[in-house]
PDB file of C-alpha atoms in Angstrom:
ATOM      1  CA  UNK A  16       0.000   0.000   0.000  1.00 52.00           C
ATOM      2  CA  UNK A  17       2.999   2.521   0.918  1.00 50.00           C
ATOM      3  CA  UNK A  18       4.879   1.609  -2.490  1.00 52.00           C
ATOM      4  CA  UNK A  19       1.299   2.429  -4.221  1.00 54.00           C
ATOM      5  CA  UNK A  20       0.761   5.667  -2.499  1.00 52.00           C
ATOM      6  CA  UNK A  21       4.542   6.706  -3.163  1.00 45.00           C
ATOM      7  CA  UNK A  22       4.428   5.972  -6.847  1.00 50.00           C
ATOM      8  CA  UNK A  23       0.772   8.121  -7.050  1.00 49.00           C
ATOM      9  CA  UNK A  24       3.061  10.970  -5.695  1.00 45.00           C
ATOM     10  CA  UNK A  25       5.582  10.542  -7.684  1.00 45.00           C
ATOM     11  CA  UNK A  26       3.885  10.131 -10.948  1.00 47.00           C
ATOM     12  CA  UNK A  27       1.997  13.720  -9.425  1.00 45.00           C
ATOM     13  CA  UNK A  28       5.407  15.235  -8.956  1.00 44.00           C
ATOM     14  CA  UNK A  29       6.992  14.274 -12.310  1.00 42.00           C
ATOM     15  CA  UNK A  30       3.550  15.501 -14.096  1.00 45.00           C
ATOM     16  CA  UNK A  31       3.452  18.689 -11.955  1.00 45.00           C
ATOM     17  CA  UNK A  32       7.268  19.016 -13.071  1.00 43.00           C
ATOM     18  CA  UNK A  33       6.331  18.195 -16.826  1.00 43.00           C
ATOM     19  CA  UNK A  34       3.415  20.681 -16.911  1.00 54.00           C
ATOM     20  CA  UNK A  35       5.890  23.585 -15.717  1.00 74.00           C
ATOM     21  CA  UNK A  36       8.691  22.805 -17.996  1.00 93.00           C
ATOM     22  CA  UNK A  37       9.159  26.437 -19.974  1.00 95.00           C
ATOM     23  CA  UNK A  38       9.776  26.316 -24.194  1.00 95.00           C
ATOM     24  CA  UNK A  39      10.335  28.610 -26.777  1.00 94.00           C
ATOM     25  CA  UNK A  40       8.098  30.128 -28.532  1.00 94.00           C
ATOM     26  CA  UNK A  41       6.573  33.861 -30.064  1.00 95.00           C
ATOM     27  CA  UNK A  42       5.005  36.792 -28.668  1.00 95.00           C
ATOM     28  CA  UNK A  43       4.178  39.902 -30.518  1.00 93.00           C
ATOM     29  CA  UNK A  44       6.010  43.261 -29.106  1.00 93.00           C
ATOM     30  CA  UNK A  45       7.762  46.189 -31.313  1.00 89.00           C
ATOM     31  CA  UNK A  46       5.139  45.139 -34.310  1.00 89.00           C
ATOM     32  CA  UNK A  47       7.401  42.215 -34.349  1.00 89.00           C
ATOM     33  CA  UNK A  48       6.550  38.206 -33.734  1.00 94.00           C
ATOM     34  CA  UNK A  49       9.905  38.038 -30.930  1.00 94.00           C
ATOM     35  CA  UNK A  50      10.664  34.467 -30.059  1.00 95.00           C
ATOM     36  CA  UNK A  51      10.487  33.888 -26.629  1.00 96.00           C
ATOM     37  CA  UNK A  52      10.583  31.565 -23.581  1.00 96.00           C
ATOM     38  CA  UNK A  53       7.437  31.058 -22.437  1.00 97.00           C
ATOM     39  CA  UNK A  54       5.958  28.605 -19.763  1.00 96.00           C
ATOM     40  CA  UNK A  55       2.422  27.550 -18.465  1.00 95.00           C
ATOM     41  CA  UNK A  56       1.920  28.002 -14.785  1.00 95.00           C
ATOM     42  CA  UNK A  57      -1.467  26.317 -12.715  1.00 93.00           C
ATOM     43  CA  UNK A  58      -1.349  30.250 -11.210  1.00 95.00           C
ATOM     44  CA  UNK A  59      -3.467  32.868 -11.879  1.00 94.00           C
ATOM     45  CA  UNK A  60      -1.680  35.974 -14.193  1.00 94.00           C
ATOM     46  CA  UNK A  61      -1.937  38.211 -11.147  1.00 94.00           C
ATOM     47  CA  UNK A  62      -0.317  35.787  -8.694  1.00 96.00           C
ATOM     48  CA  UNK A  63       2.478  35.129 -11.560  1.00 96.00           C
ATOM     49  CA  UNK A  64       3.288  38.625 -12.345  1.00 95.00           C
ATOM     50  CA  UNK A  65       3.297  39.559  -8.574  1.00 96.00           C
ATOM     51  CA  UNK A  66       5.945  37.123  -8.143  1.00 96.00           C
ATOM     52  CA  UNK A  67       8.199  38.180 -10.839  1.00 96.00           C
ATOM     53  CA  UNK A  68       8.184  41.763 -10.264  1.00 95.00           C
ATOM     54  CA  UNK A  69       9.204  41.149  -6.449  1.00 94.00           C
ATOM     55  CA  UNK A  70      12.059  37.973  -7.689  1.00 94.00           C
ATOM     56  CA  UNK A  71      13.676  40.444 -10.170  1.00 94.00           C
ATOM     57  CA  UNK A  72      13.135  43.943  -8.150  1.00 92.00           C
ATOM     58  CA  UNK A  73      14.901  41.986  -5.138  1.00 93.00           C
ATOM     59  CA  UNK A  74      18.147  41.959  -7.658  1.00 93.00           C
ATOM     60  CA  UNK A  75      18.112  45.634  -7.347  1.00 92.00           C
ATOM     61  CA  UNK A  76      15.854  46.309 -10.804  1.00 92.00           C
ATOM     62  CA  UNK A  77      12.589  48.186 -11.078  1.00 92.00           C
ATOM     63  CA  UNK A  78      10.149  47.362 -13.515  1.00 89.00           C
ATOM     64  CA  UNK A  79       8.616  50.029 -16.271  1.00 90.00           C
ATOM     65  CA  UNK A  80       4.819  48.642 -17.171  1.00 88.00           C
ATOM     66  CA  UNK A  81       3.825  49.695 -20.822  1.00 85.00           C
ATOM     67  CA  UNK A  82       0.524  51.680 -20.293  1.00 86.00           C
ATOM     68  CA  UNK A  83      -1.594  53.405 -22.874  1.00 77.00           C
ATOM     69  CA  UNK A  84      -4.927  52.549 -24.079  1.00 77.00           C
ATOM     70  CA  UNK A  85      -3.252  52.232 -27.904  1.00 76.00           C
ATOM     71  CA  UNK A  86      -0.368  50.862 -26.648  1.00 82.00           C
ATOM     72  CA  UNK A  87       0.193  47.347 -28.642  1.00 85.00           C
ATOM     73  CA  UNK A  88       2.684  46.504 -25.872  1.00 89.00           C
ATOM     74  CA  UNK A  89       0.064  47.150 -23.214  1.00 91.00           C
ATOM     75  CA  UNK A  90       1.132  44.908 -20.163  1.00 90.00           C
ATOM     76  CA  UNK A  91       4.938  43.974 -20.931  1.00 93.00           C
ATOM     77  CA  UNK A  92       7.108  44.673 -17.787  1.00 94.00           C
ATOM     78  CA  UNK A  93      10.527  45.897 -18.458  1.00 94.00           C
ATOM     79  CA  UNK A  94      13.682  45.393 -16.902  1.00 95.00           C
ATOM     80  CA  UNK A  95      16.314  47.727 -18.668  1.00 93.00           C
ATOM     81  CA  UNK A  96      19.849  46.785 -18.617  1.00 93.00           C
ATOM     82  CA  UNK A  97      19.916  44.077 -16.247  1.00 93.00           C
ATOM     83  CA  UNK A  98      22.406  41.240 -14.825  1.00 93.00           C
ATOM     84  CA  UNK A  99      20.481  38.436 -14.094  1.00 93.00           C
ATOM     85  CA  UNK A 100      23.359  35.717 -13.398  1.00 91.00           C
ATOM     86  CA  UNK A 101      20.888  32.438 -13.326  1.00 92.00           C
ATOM     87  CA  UNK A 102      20.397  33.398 -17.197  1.00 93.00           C
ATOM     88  CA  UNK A 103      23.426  34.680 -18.301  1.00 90.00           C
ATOM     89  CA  UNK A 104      26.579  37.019 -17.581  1.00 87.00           C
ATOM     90  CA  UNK A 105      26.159  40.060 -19.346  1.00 89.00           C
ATOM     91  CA  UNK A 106      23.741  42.591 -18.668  1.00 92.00           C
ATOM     92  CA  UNK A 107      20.152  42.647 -21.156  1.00 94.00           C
ATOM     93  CA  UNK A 108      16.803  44.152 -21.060  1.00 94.00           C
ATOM     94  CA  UNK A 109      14.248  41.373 -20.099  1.00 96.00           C
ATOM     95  CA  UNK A 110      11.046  42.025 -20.906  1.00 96.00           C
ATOM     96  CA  UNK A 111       8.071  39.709 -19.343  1.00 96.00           C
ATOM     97  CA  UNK A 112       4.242  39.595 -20.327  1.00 95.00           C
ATOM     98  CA  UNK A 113       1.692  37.163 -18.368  1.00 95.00           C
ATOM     99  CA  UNK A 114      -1.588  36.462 -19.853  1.00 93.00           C
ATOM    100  CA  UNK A 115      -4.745  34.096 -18.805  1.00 91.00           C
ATOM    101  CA  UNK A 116      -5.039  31.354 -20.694  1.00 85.00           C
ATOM    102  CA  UNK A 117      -8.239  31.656 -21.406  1.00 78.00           C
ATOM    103  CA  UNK A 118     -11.354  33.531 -19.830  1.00 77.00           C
ATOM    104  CA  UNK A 119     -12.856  30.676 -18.596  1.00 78.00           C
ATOM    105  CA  UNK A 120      -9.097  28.918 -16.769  1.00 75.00           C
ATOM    106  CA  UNK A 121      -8.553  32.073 -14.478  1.00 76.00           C
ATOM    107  CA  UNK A 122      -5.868  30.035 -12.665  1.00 86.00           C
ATOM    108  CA  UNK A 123      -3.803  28.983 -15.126  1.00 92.00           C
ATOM    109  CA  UNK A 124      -1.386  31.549 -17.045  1.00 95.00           C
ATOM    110  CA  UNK A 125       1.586  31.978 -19.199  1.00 96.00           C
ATOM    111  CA  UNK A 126       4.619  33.851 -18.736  1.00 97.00           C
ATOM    112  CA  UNK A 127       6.752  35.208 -22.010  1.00 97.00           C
ATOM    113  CA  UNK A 128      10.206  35.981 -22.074  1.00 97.00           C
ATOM    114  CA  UNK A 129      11.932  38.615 -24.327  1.00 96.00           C
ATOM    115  CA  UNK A 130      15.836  38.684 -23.747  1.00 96.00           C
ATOM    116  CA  UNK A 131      16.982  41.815 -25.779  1.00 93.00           C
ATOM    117  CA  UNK A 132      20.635  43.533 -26.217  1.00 92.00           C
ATOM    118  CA  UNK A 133      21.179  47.151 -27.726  1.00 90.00           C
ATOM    119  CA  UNK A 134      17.406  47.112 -28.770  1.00 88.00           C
ATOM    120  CA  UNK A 135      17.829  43.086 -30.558  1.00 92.00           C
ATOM    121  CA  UNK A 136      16.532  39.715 -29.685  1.00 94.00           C
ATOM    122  CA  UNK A 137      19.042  37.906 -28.248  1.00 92.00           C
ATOM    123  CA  UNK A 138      18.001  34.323 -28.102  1.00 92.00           C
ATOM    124  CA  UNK A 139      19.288  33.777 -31.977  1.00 88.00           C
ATOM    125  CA  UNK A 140      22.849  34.790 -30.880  1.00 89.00           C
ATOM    126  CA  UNK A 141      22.374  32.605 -27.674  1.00 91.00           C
ATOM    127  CA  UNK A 142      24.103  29.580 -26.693  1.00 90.00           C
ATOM    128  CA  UNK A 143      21.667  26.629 -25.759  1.00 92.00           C
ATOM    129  CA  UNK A 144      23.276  26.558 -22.244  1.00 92.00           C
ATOM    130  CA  UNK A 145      22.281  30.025 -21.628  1.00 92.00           C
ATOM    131  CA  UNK A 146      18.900  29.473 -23.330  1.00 94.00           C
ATOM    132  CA  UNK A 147      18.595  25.979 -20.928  1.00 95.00           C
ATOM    133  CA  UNK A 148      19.883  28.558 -17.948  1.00 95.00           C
ATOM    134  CA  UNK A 149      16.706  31.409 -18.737  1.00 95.00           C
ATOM    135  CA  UNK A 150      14.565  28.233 -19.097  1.00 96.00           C
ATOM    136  CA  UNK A 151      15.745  26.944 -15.469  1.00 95.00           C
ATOM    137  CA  UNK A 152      15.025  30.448 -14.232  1.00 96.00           C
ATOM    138  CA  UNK A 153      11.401  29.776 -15.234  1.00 96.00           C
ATOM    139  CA  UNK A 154      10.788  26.793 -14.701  1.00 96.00           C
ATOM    140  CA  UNK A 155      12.373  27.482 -10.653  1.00 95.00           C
ATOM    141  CA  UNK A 156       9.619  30.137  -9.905  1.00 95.00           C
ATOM    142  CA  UNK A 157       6.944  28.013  -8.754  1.00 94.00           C
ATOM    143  CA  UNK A 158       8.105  28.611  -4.961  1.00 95.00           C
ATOM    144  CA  UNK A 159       7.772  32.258  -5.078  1.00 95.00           C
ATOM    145  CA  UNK A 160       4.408  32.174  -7.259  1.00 96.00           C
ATOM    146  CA  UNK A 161       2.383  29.675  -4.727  1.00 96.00           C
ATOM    147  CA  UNK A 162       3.935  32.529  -1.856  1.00 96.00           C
ATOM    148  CA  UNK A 163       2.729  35.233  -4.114  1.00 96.00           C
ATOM    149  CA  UNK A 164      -0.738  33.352  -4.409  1.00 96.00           C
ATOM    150  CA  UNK A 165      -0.634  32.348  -0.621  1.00 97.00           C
ATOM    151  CA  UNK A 166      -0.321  36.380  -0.258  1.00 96.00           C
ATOM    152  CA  UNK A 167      -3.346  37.327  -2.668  1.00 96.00           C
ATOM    153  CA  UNK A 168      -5.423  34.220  -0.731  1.00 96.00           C
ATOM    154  CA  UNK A 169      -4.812  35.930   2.410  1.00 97.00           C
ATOM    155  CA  UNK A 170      -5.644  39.177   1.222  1.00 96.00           C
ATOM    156  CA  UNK A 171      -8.643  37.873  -0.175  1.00 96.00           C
ATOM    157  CA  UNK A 172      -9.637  35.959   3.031  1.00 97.00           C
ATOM    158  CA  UNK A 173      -9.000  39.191   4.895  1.00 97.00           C
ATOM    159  CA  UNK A 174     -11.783  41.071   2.335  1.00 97.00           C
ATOM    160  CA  UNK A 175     -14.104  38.326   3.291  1.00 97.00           C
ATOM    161  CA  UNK A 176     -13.568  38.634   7.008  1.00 98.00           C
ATOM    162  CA  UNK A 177     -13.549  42.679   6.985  1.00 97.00           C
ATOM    163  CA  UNK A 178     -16.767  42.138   4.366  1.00 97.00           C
ATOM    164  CA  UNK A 179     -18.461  39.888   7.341  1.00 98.00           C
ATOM    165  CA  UNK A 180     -17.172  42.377  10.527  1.00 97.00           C
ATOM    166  CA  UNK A 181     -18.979  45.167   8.384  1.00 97.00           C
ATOM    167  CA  UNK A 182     -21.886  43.222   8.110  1.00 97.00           C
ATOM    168  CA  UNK A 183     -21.796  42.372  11.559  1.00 96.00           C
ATOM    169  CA  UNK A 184     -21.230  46.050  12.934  1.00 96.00           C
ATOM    170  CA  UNK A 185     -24.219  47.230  10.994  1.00 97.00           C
ATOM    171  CA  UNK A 186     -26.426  44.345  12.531  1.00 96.00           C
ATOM    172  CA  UNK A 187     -25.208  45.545  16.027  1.00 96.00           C
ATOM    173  CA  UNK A 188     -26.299  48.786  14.947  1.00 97.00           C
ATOM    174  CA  UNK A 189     -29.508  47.656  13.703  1.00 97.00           C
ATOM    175  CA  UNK A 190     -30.156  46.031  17.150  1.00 96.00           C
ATOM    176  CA  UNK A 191     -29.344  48.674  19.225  1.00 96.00           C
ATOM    177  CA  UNK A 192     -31.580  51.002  17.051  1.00 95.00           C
ATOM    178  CA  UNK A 193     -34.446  48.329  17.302  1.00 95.00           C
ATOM    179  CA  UNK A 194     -33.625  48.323  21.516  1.00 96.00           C
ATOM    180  CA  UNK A 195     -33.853  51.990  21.549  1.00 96.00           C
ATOM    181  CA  UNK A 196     -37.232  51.919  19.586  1.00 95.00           C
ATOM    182  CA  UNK A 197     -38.924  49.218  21.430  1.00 94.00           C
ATOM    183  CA  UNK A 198     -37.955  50.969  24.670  1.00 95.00           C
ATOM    184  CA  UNK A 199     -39.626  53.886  23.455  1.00 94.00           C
ATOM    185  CA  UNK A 200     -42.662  51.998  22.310  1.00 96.00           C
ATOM    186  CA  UNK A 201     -42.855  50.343  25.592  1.00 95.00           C
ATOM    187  CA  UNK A 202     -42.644  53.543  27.425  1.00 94.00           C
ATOM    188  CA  UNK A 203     -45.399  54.831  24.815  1.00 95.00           C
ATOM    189  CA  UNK A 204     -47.390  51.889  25.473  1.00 95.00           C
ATOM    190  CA  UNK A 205     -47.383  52.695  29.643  1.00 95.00           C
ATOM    191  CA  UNK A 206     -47.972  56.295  28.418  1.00 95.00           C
ATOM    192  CA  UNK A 207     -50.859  55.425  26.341  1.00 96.00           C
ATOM    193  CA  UNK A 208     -52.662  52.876  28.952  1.00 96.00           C
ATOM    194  CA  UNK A 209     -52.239  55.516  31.588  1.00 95.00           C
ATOM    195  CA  UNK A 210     -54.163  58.326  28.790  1.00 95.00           C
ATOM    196  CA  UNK A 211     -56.617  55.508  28.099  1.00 96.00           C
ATOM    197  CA  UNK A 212     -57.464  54.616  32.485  1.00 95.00           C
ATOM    198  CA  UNK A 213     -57.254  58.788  32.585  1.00 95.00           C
ATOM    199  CA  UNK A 214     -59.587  59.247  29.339  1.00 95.00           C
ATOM    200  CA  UNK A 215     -62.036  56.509  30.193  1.00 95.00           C
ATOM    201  CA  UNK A 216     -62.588  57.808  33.868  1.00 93.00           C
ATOM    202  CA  UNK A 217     -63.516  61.382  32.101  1.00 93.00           C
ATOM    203  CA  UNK A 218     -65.679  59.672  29.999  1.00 92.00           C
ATOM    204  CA  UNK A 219     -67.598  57.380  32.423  1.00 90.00           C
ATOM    205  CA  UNK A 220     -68.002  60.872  34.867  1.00 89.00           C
ATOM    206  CA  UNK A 221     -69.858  62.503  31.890  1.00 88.00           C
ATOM    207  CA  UNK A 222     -72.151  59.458  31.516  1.00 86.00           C
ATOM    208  CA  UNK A 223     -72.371  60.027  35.486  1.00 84.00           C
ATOM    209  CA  UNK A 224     -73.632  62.937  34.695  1.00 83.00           C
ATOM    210  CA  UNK A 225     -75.985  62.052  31.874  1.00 74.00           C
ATOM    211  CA  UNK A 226     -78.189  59.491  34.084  1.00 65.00           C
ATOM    212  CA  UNK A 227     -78.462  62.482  36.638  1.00 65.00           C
ATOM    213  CA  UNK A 228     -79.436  65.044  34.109  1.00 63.00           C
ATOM    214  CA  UNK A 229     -82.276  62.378  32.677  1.00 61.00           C
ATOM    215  CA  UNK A 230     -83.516  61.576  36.157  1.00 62.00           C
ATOM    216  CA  UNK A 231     -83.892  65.322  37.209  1.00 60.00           C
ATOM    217  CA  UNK A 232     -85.718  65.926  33.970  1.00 60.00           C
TER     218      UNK A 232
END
């Protein structure tokens, strides 16, 4: 039973490994079909991206978003002139763009690529140890992604919770409002039986009154 249940996870391990493996490939940027790395994560595009930005801004490089509603390149994050030694040892602007998968897989993504030098692709003058090297950076994020998606769960639990505690405040509120006014009515209630005992003792005086006026008549 133990070998069965340690083959399961390892046939889950080498398929989780195989379904992260990064490839080459194209992406459009410039007005230009650039080839790539790219690599499918089980990670939604926001959890992916958040985790690159903070990996590569922890080497000491800030990121520069393309913006701009007619901006083809809409979305690419930039990272001018940098030395990222697990890919290679000179210094290149990496450019990265994440993207859903689809509308309907909002946790799954892929991640593109671009290695450029003096405003060229580089991968065509690349060596395959340094392309193997940028695909090995890829295919080691997975760590900081599911801590970058741990982060946006919390974050998203702690919505929830504030959601409820708001919820729960107006409630209170609602209660004490509904004490306050049924305090009132009570008091209105003692207010109004004491009128009514005062009210019906005037009126059974004046139909005192009436029997003697008849009888004297």
């Amino acid at each position: 039973m133990k070998k069965i249940s340690l083959m399961i996870l390892l046939f889950l391990s080498v398929s989780l490994a195989a379904f992260t493996q990064a490839y080459e490939g194209t992406i459009q940027y410039d007005k230009k079909k650039q080839t790539a790395i790219a690599i499918d994560y089980s990670y939604s595009a926001e959890a992916v991206q958040n985790a690159l930005i903070q990996k590569i801004e922890k080497m000491g490089y800030k990121a520069k978003e393309e913006k701009g509603i007619l901006n083809r390149d809409k979305g690419f994050l930039i990272f001018k002139n940098a030395y990222v030694t697990d890919i290679s040892r000179d210094k290149m602007d990496y450019l990265f763009k994440v993207e859903k998968k689809s509308r309907k897989e909002s946790d799954e993504s892929v991640l593109y690529m671009i290695m450029m030098k003096d405003g060229a692709n580089s991968m065509a003058k690349m060596d395959a140890y340094d392309i193997g090297s940028a695909k090995t950076f890829l295919n080691n994020m997975i760590p900081e992604i599911e801590a970058a998606n741990l982060e946006l769960q919390i974050k998203a639990q702690e919505e929830i919770v504030a959601k409820a505690e708001k919820k729960l405040k107006g409630l209170q509120d609602d209660k004490i409002e509904l004490e306050n006014k049924l305090t009132l009515n009570i008091k209105s209630q003692d207010d109004t039986i004491k009128d009514i005992d005062a009210q019906k003792l005037s009126l059974e005086t004046l139909r005192g009154k009436r029997k003697t006026y008849t009888s004297t008549r």
